[in-house]
Structures are given as C-alpha cells and as structure tokens.
Amino acid sequence: MKGAKIYGIRDIRVEECPIPEIKSPEDIIVKVKAVGFCGSDISRYGKLGPHTVGAIFGHELSGEIVEIGEQVTNVKLGDGVVVCPTTPCFHCEYCQLGKYSKCESLQVIGAKEDGGFAEYVRLHSRSVLKMPEGLDFETACGMEPACVVMHGFYRTKIQAGDTVAVLGVGPIGLFAVQCAKIFGATKVIAIDVFDEKLEIAKELGADLCINAKDIDPIQVVKEMTGGSGVDIAVESAGNPFTSAQVLSLPKKGGTVVFMGIPYGDVAISREHFEKIVRNELTVLGSWNAVSGPFPGKEWPTTLHFMKEGKIKVKPMVTHRISLDQIPETFEKIYKRDSFFGKVIVFPEGKEC
C-alpha cells in the first residue's frame, strides 16, 4: 500500500509500505476512505514536533473495517467508522479518574505510531465508532477536530441565549461557530483577518463576521453588546497576538476558552491581563477530545449532530487530493502560496 511518511522538517515522502496486520485480538484494520490535514500536522511538518522517523502521518480519518481480531465485538466487517486517534495509558493518576485528556503519556496516531495518510491503518477496536447510515466519509473524517471543539465547550458553562465570539476561524474556529449554535448561543461573532474564512463562517451560521485587519474587533464587540462584551470568547487562532487580545472580549464574569495552541511566546499587555483580574474572568485551557468513559461524550454527541447536518464539514473544504499530492500540498501550505481551507485526502483517489 501507499503511505505518506515523515522523515524530517519539510520532508514527507509517499512510499510503498506493508499493509498493517492484526497483532492483538482486539485490533482492527481500517481501509482509509478520507483523511484531513490538521493544523498540528502543518506545524509538525515545519518544525518537527513529537514524531517517529518514518511514521505515517495523519490522524483525522474515517474508513471501512476490512479485518477484525477475534475479540472485537463493537464493530463488524464492512462497517464504516470514525476514528478517535488518541490513546491514553489508562493507568496513570488522571486516567484512573477518567480524565483521559490529561493522561501523562497520551499517544496520537500519526506522530509516533502510524496514522491515516495511507490506504490502511491498524487500530484498537475501542478507538472507533460505527458511522450511522447516511453519513458520508468526507464529513465523517472531520469528527476528531469537531470533537476537540465539543470538548472545549463542555469545559465551559455555556447556556442557551449566550453570546459567543470566535477569534480565528480556521477549521477549529469554524467548528466552534457551529457548536456554539448547537449549545444554544443566540449570537455568534466570527473574527479573522481573511475574508475567505469569514465567508465560510457566515455560511456555517456566524451572525456577525469581523475582519480584524479593517476594524478593531474589541470595539465592535463592545458596541454590539451594549458595552459589556460576550459571555464566552473562544481563541482558536493559535496566534500569540490573539491569545492576548481574546482576554478583552468577554463581559465581566465571562469566560475565555483556549482551543488553539500559540505558535510563539505570548506577550500579554497590562491592559489585557487586568481584564482577568478586574472582570473576574474564567480562563480555561482545552486539550484534545477525550473524556471518561473513553472516548467520552464528545464523540457520540458530535456524531449525532453530524448525522443531523448541524455540524458540516464540506463548506470548509477547499482542496481534495490524492495520497501522491500530499508532499506538494504540505509545501504549498507551508509557503502560503494560496488560500487553503480544509484539505481532505482520498487514498482511493476519489471522493466518497
């Protein structure tokens, strides 16, 4: 089979690899139908985060079960599945409490273990959920990043009627726009510096879109909320500047939840930092997409809303490619040659 392997900084190669085999009675082999590019993949490509040299990249995938171990009971041959790429140790202090996102030795496929940029992948059967009828593989491969966002909102105390601002509407931010509506937000404000992203955010339900290159988003948010601010502000850009700016968006007693990881040091001015203290903000970090019982309520909840069409993936997809196009596409994104939204790889060479 073909697989896209990481060898070093800006060094991904599509090579012939052995088809994975069952090693444990609880293993399954999944034929990959669709797999998405993640922002963490792009980051790892450019600066080489945790990885194993020669490991197959990719972790946002859906596929079809083609082989199962003798002790697998939750799925059967031919089932379409979504994949939870995260594996906790199940033994550390946090795992014993069911707080799997805080596991001391959390592993994600596509870093140190082979992932989804391939024709087939071996997984533990607990890492998959059966796809409901009517859900297509392209949409289903967006499950993991959508669950990351669902996990983040579960960390908050969001209520029906809340106003939510989303700072940065890449894929995570676009899922945040949709999830905020699902949780009952009556007004969702999308903030970015790219009109292309804001147009997608509007299509996916944002009530107001602000291009921060043209106007101060803090001023606009204050004006539209009667000077108070939003109930919840989501930082999903992973930008050092927005990671400080987001602190000035919530109302007194409001919440900030960080769903993006800054790619550089964050310098927080006194003006922004004082907001935490004087406005008694709740500031939350949110990491990964799992909870107890594994993989957590994020997964069936997200799967339900995907099936109902309330969490959409297709509007954010700008590029659909084959396995062979992976290296050149990573390089184009790295060089910022043109606008890229969500990139989906179809190992079979066709959309499904």
Short mmCIF file of C-alpha atoms in Angstrom, two decimals:
data_model
loop_
_atom_site.label_atom_id
_atom_site.label_comp_id
_atom_site.label_asym_id
_atom_site.label_seq_id
_atom_site.Cartn_x
_atom_site.Cartn_y
_atom_site.Cartn_z
CA MET A 1 0.00 0.00 0.00
CA LYS A 2 0.98 3.66 -0.21
CA GLY A 3 1.62 5.81 2.86
CA ALA A 4 2.89 9.35 3.50
CA LYS A 5 5.80 9.17 5.95
CA ILE A 6 7.51 11.93 7.91
CA TYR A 7 11.32 11.87 7.84
CA GLY A 8 12.29 15.37 8.93
CA ILE A 9 11.48 19.05 8.67
CA ARG A 10 9.58 19.61 5.41
CA ASP A 11 10.34 16.03 4.42
CA ILE A 12 7.26 13.91 3.76
CA ARG A 13 7.51 11.05 1.28
CA VAL A 14 4.80 8.88 -0.21
CA GLU A 15 6.20 5.35 -0.28
CA GLU A 16 5.15 1.75 -0.65
CA CYS A 17 4.57 0.23 2.79
CA PRO A 18 3.43 -3.16 4.09
CA ILE A 19 -0.30 -3.42 4.71
CA PRO A 20 -0.73 -3.49 8.51
CA GLU A 21 -1.70 -6.78 10.14
CA ILE A 22 -3.70 -7.76 13.20
CA LYS A 23 -1.38 -8.01 16.23
CA SER A 24 -3.86 -8.17 19.09
CA PRO A 25 -7.24 -9.95 19.30
CA GLU A 26 -8.83 -6.51 19.84
CA ASP A 27 -7.20 -4.94 16.77
CA ILE A 28 -8.97 -3.91 13.58
CA ILE A 29 -7.71 -2.99 10.13
CA VAL A 30 -9.41 0.03 8.57
CA LYS A 31 -9.36 0.88 4.89
CA VAL A 32 -8.96 4.66 4.93
CA LYS A 33 -11.64 6.43 2.93
CA ALA A 34 -10.96 10.07 3.82
CA VAL A 35 -8.38 11.83 5.99
CA GLY A 36 -7.97 15.52 6.73
CA PHE A 37 -4.99 17.81 7.21
CA CYS A 38 -4.77 19.15 10.77
CA GLY A 39 -3.09 22.36 11.85
CA SER A 40 -0.85 20.27 14.09
CA ASP A 41 0.27 18.32 11.01
CA ILE A 42 1.32 21.58 9.35
CA SER A 43 3.14 22.68 12.50
CA ARG A 44 4.93 19.34 12.84
CA TYR A 45 5.88 19.46 9.14
CA GLY A 46 7.54 22.86 9.58
CA LYS A 47 9.24 22.42 12.94
CA LEU A 48 9.06 18.71 13.70
CA GLY A 49 7.20 18.16 16.94
CA PRO A 50 6.81 14.70 18.53
CA HIS A 51 7.24 12.04 15.87
CA THR A 52 8.93 8.80 14.90
CA VAL A 53 11.13 9.00 11.82
CA GLY A 54 9.38 7.12 9.03
CA ALA A 55 5.97 7.05 10.74
CA ILE A 56 2.88 7.53 8.61
CA PHE A 57 1.35 10.96 9.19
CA GLY A 58 -2.32 11.88 9.68
CA HIS A 59 -4.98 11.38 12.35
CA GLU A 60 -8.31 12.87 11.16
CA LEU A 61 -9.83 9.91 9.37
CA SER A 62 -12.80 7.76 8.54
CA GLY A 63 -12.87 4.41 6.81
CA GLU A 64 -14.25 0.93 6.42
CA ILE A 65 -13.37 -2.12 8.53
CA VAL A 66 -11.77 -4.83 6.42
CA GLU A 67 -10.33 -7.12 9.12
CA ILE A 68 -11.05 -7.68 12.82
CA GLY A 69 -9.40 -9.50 15.69
CA GLU A 70 -11.14 -12.45 17.30
CA GLN A 71 -12.19 -10.50 20.41
CA VAL A 72 -13.70 -7.48 18.62
CA THR A 73 -17.39 -7.08 19.44
CA ASN A 74 -18.30 -3.41 18.93
CA VAL A 75 -17.97 -3.37 15.13
CA LYS A 76 -18.01 -5.83 12.26
CA LEU A 77 -16.53 -6.27 8.80
CA GLY A 78 -17.81 -3.69 6.34
CA ASP A 79 -18.79 -1.12 8.94
CA GLY A 80 -17.99 2.50 8.20
CA VAL A 81 -16.21 4.03 11.19
CA VAL A 82 -14.94 7.30 12.58
CA VAL A 83 -11.63 7.18 14.39
CA CYS A 84 -10.58 8.56 17.76
CA PRO A 85 -6.83 8.87 17.15
CA THR A 86 -5.94 9.45 20.80
CA THR A 87 -4.91 6.64 23.13
CA PRO A 88 -4.44 7.27 26.87
CA CYS A 89 -2.43 4.88 29.03
CA PHE A 90 -5.49 4.00 31.21
CA HIS A 91 -3.14 3.59 34.22
CA CYS A 92 -1.86 7.00 35.36
CA GLU A 93 -3.44 9.13 38.08
CA TYR A 94 -5.57 11.08 35.61
CA CYS A 95 -6.69 8.05 33.64
CA GLN A 96 -7.80 6.39 36.86
CA LEU A 97 -10.08 9.40 37.38
CA GLY A 98 -11.41 9.17 33.81
CA LYS A 99 -9.65 12.42 32.87
CA TYR A 100 -8.11 10.95 29.75
CA SER A 101 -7.25 14.25 28.07
CA LYS A 102 -4.79 14.82 30.94
CA CYS A 103 -3.09 11.41 30.58
CA GLU A 104 0.62 11.54 31.44
CA SER A 105 1.55 9.56 28.32
CA LEU A 106 -1.19 10.33 25.80
CA GLN A 107 -0.44 8.99 22.33
CA VAL A 108 -1.90 10.09 19.00
CA ILE A 109 -1.59 8.12 15.77
CA GLY A 110 0.28 9.90 13.02
CA ALA A 111 3.08 11.04 15.35
CA LYS A 112 4.89 8.14 16.98
CA GLU A 113 2.59 5.45 15.59
CA ASP A 114 1.41 5.03 12.01
CA GLY A 115 -1.57 7.17 11.13
CA GLY A 116 -4.12 7.75 8.42
CA PHE A 117 -2.26 9.18 5.42
CA ALA A 118 -2.28 5.69 3.94
CA GLU A 119 -4.54 3.16 2.32
CA TYR A 120 -4.91 1.11 5.52
CA VAL A 121 -4.32 1.60 9.24
CA ARG A 122 -4.29 -0.73 12.24
CA LEU A 123 -6.23 0.44 15.32
CA HIS A 124 -7.54 -0.85 18.62
CA SER A 125 -11.26 -1.50 18.31
CA ARG A 126 -12.05 0.86 21.20
CA SER A 127 -10.76 3.71 19.01
CA VAL A 128 -13.63 3.60 16.52
CA LEU A 129 -17.34 4.37 16.46
CA LYS A 130 -19.68 3.00 13.84
CA MET A 131 -20.93 5.58 11.36
CA PRO A 132 -24.70 5.98 11.12
CA GLU A 133 -26.37 5.39 7.78
CA GLY A 134 -26.42 8.46 5.60
CA LEU A 135 -23.19 9.99 6.89
CA ASP A 136 -20.54 10.23 4.17
CA PHE A 137 -16.84 9.54 4.72
CA GLU A 138 -15.71 13.07 3.84
CA THR A 139 -17.89 14.60 6.54
CA ALA A 140 -17.02 11.81 8.98
CA CYS A 141 -13.27 12.46 8.76
CA GLY A 142 -13.95 15.81 10.43
CA MET A 143 -15.05 14.05 13.62
CA GLU A 144 -11.81 14.44 15.58
CA PRO A 145 -11.40 18.23 15.20
CA ALA A 146 -15.14 18.70 15.78
CA CYS A 147 -14.80 16.67 18.98
CA VAL A 148 -11.88 18.85 20.05
CA VAL A 149 -14.27 21.80 19.90
CA MET A 150 -17.11 19.90 21.58
CA HIS A 151 -14.68 19.04 24.39
CA GLY A 152 -13.80 22.72 24.72
CA PHE A 153 -17.41 23.81 25.05
CA TYR A 154 -18.08 21.10 27.61
CA ARG A 155 -15.31 22.75 29.67
CA THR A 156 -17.40 25.95 29.81
CA LYS A 157 -20.80 26.69 31.36
CA ILE A 158 -22.35 27.81 28.08
CA GLN A 159 -26.10 28.33 28.27
CA ALA A 160 -28.91 28.94 25.81
CA GLY A 161 -29.03 32.63 24.98
CA ASP A 162 -25.30 33.25 25.38
CA THR A 163 -23.27 35.39 23.02
CA VAL A 164 -20.05 33.78 21.76
CA ALA A 165 -17.06 35.28 19.95
CA VAL A 166 -14.72 33.02 17.99
CA LEU A 167 -11.29 34.51 17.39
CA GLY A 168 -9.77 32.70 14.41
CA VAL A 169 -11.96 30.74 12.01
CA GLY A 170 -9.74 28.07 10.57
CA PRO A 171 -11.26 24.58 10.83
CA ILE A 172 -11.32 24.61 14.66
CA GLY A 173 -12.94 28.04 14.69
CA LEU A 174 -15.47 27.00 12.06
CA PHE A 175 -16.46 24.01 14.16
CA ALA A 176 -16.69 26.38 17.14
CA VAL A 177 -19.17 28.57 15.27
CA GLN A 178 -21.37 25.54 14.65
CA CYS A 179 -21.02 24.04 18.13
CA ALA A 180 -21.83 27.36 19.79
CA LYS A 181 -25.15 27.34 17.95
CA ILE A 182 -25.78 23.73 18.99
CA PHE A 183 -25.24 24.70 22.63
CA GLY A 184 -27.82 27.45 22.27
CA ALA A 185 -25.84 30.62 21.57
CA THR A 186 -28.16 33.23 20.09
CA LYS A 187 -25.38 35.32 18.61
CA VAL A 188 -22.03 34.06 17.33
CA ILE A 189 -19.35 36.52 16.22
CA ALA A 190 -16.58 35.27 13.92
CA ILE A 191 -13.30 37.20 13.86
CA ASP A 192 -10.41 36.65 11.44
CA VAL A 193 -8.16 38.51 9.01
CA PHE A 194 -9.10 36.52 5.90
CA ASP A 195 -12.35 37.28 4.08
CA GLU A 196 -12.37 33.76 2.61
CA LYS A 197 -12.58 32.22 6.08
CA LEU A 198 -15.19 34.70 7.23
CA GLU A 199 -17.38 33.89 4.24
CA ILE A 200 -17.33 30.22 5.25
CA ALA A 201 -18.09 31.18 8.85
CA LYS A 202 -21.13 33.12 7.69
CA GLU A 203 -22.33 30.12 5.67
CA LEU A 204 -21.94 27.93 8.76
CA GLY A 205 -24.03 30.18 10.98
CA ALA A 206 -21.98 33.13 12.22
CA ASP A 207 -24.29 36.09 12.89
CA LEU A 208 -21.56 38.70 12.53
CA CYS A 209 -18.20 38.46 10.78
CA ILE A 210 -15.41 40.91 11.60
CA ASN A 211 -12.21 41.30 9.58
CA ALA A 212 -9.72 42.41 12.22
CA LYS A 213 -7.49 43.95 9.53
CA ASP A 214 -10.16 46.53 8.81
CA ILE A 215 -11.64 47.31 12.23
CA ASP A 216 -10.92 46.75 15.92
CA PRO A 217 -12.90 43.63 16.88
CA ILE A 218 -12.92 44.58 20.58
CA GLN A 219 -14.64 47.87 19.76
CA VAL A 220 -17.22 46.18 17.53
CA VAL A 221 -17.99 43.50 20.13
CA LYS A 222 -18.44 46.14 22.83
CA GLU A 223 -20.77 48.17 20.63
CA MET A 224 -22.98 45.24 19.68
CA THR A 225 -23.24 44.02 23.29
CA GLY A 226 -24.14 47.38 24.79
CA GLY A 227 -20.64 47.88 26.13
CA SER A 228 -20.50 44.67 28.15
CA GLY A 229 -18.81 42.01 25.99
CA VAL A 230 -19.62 38.40 25.14
CA ASP A 231 -20.43 35.57 27.52
CA ILE A 232 -17.78 33.27 26.04
CA ALA A 233 -14.74 34.06 23.90
CA VAL A 234 -13.02 31.23 22.04
CA GLU A 235 -9.37 31.56 21.00
CA SER A 236 -8.90 29.20 18.07
CA ALA A 237 -6.27 31.00 16.01
CA GLY A 238 -3.26 29.76 17.95
CA ASN A 239 -1.73 33.19 17.41
CA PRO A 240 0.37 34.94 20.10
CA PHE A 241 -1.38 38.27 19.45
CA THR A 242 -4.94 36.91 19.55
CA SER A 243 -4.08 34.82 22.61
CA ALA A 244 -3.73 38.12 24.48
CA GLN A 245 -6.43 40.05 22.63
CA VAL A 246 -9.11 37.46 23.43
CA LEU A 247 -9.00 38.47 27.11
CA SER A 248 -10.69 41.77 26.25
CA LEU A 249 -13.72 40.23 24.54
CA PRO A 250 -15.79 38.73 27.42
CA LYS A 251 -18.12 40.62 29.74
CA LYS A 252 -17.44 40.82 33.47
CA GLY A 253 -17.64 37.30 34.86
CA GLY A 254 -17.36 35.88 31.34
CA THR A 255 -15.26 33.02 30.06
CA VAL A 256 -12.26 32.61 27.77
CA VAL A 257 -11.51 29.14 26.43
CA PHE A 258 -8.28 28.46 24.57
CA MET A 259 -8.69 25.87 21.82
CA GLY A 260 -5.65 26.96 19.82
CA ILE A 261 -2.00 26.47 20.75
CA PRO A 262 0.12 29.62 20.23
CA TYR A 263 2.99 29.09 17.81
CA GLY A 264 5.18 31.58 19.71
CA ASP A 265 5.61 33.27 23.08
CA VAL A 266 2.56 35.22 24.23
CA ALA A 267 3.21 38.75 25.49
CA ILE A 268 0.14 39.91 27.41
CA SER A 269 -0.09 43.66 27.96
CA ARG A 270 -1.23 45.04 31.29
CA GLU A 271 -4.41 46.25 29.57
CA HIS A 272 -5.39 42.72 28.53
CA PHE A 273 -4.11 40.93 31.65
CA GLU A 274 -6.01 43.23 34.00
CA LYS A 275 -9.23 42.03 32.39
CA ILE A 276 -8.72 38.63 34.03
CA VAL A 277 -8.47 40.15 37.49
CA ARG A 278 -10.78 43.15 37.37
CA ASN A 279 -13.50 41.40 35.37
CA GLU A 280 -13.15 38.14 37.30
CA LEU A 281 -12.90 36.11 34.11
CA THR A 282 -12.83 32.35 33.97
CA VAL A 283 -9.90 31.36 31.75
CA LEU A 284 -9.87 27.77 30.53
CA GLY A 285 -7.48 25.65 28.58
CA SER A 286 -8.89 22.84 26.49
CA TRP A 287 -6.80 19.95 25.24
CA ASN A 288 -7.72 17.09 22.95
CA ALA A 289 -11.12 15.44 22.54
CA VAL A 290 -11.43 12.61 25.04
CA SER A 291 -13.04 12.11 28.45
CA GLY A 292 -14.48 9.27 30.51
CA PRO A 293 -15.85 6.79 29.82
CA PHE A 294 -13.48 6.56 26.84
CA PRO A 295 -13.63 8.08 24.29
CA GLY A 296 -16.13 10.36 26.03
CA LYS A 297 -19.48 12.02 25.44
CA GLU A 298 -17.88 14.32 22.86
CA TRP A 299 -17.87 11.51 20.29
CA PRO A 300 -21.48 10.22 20.21
CA THR A 301 -22.73 13.80 20.62
CA THR A 302 -20.71 15.07 17.67
CA LEU A 303 -21.62 12.03 15.58
CA HIS A 304 -25.31 12.69 16.23
CA PHE A 305 -25.12 16.32 15.15
CA MET A 306 -23.08 15.42 12.07
CA LYS A 307 -25.75 12.92 11.08
CA GLU A 308 -28.42 15.60 11.64
CA GLY A 309 -26.50 18.03 9.41
CA LYS A 310 -25.88 20.54 12.19
CA ILE A 311 -22.10 20.06 12.07
CA LYS A 312 -20.94 20.48 8.50
CA VAL A 313 -17.51 19.83 7.01
CA LYS A 314 -17.95 20.21 3.26
CA PRO A 315 -18.28 24.04 3.23
CA MET A 316 -14.83 24.39 4.78
CA VAL A 317 -13.12 22.02 2.32
CA THR A 318 -11.13 23.88 -0.34
CA HIS A 319 -8.84 21.11 -1.59
CA ARG A 320 -9.50 17.41 -2.25
CA ILE A 321 -6.35 15.49 -3.11
CA SER A 322 -4.81 12.04 -3.57
CA LEU A 323 -2.07 10.45 -1.44
CA ASP A 324 0.52 11.31 -4.08
CA GLN A 325 -0.30 15.01 -3.76
CA ILE A 326 0.35 15.16 0.00
CA PRO A 327 4.02 16.33 -0.08
CA GLU A 328 3.45 19.14 -2.57
CA THR A 329 0.31 20.28 -0.74
CA PHE A 330 2.12 20.47 2.60
CA GLU A 331 4.82 22.58 0.98
CA LYS A 332 2.29 24.93 -0.62
CA ILE A 333 0.57 25.46 2.72
CA TYR A 334 3.92 26.00 4.44
CA LYS A 335 4.90 28.62 1.84
CA ARG A 336 1.41 30.16 1.96
CA ASP A 337 1.28 30.15 -1.84
CA SER A 338 -2.50 30.49 -1.82
CA PHE A 339 -5.54 30.19 0.44
CA PHE A 340 -6.14 26.76 1.92
CA GLY A 341 -9.16 25.83 3.98
CA LYS A 342 -9.68 22.22 4.96
CA VAL A 343 -7.68 19.73 2.89
CA ILE A 344 -9.08 16.21 2.53
CA VAL A 345 -7.08 13.26 1.18
CA PHE A 346 -8.86 10.40 -0.57
CA PRO A 347 -6.48 7.39 -0.61
CA GLU A 348 -8.63 5.63 -3.19
CA GLY A 349 -8.28 8.65 -5.44
CA LYS A 350 -11.97 9.54 -5.40
CA GLU A 351 -14.39 11.44 -3.20
CA CYS A 352 -16.71 9.40 -1.03
#
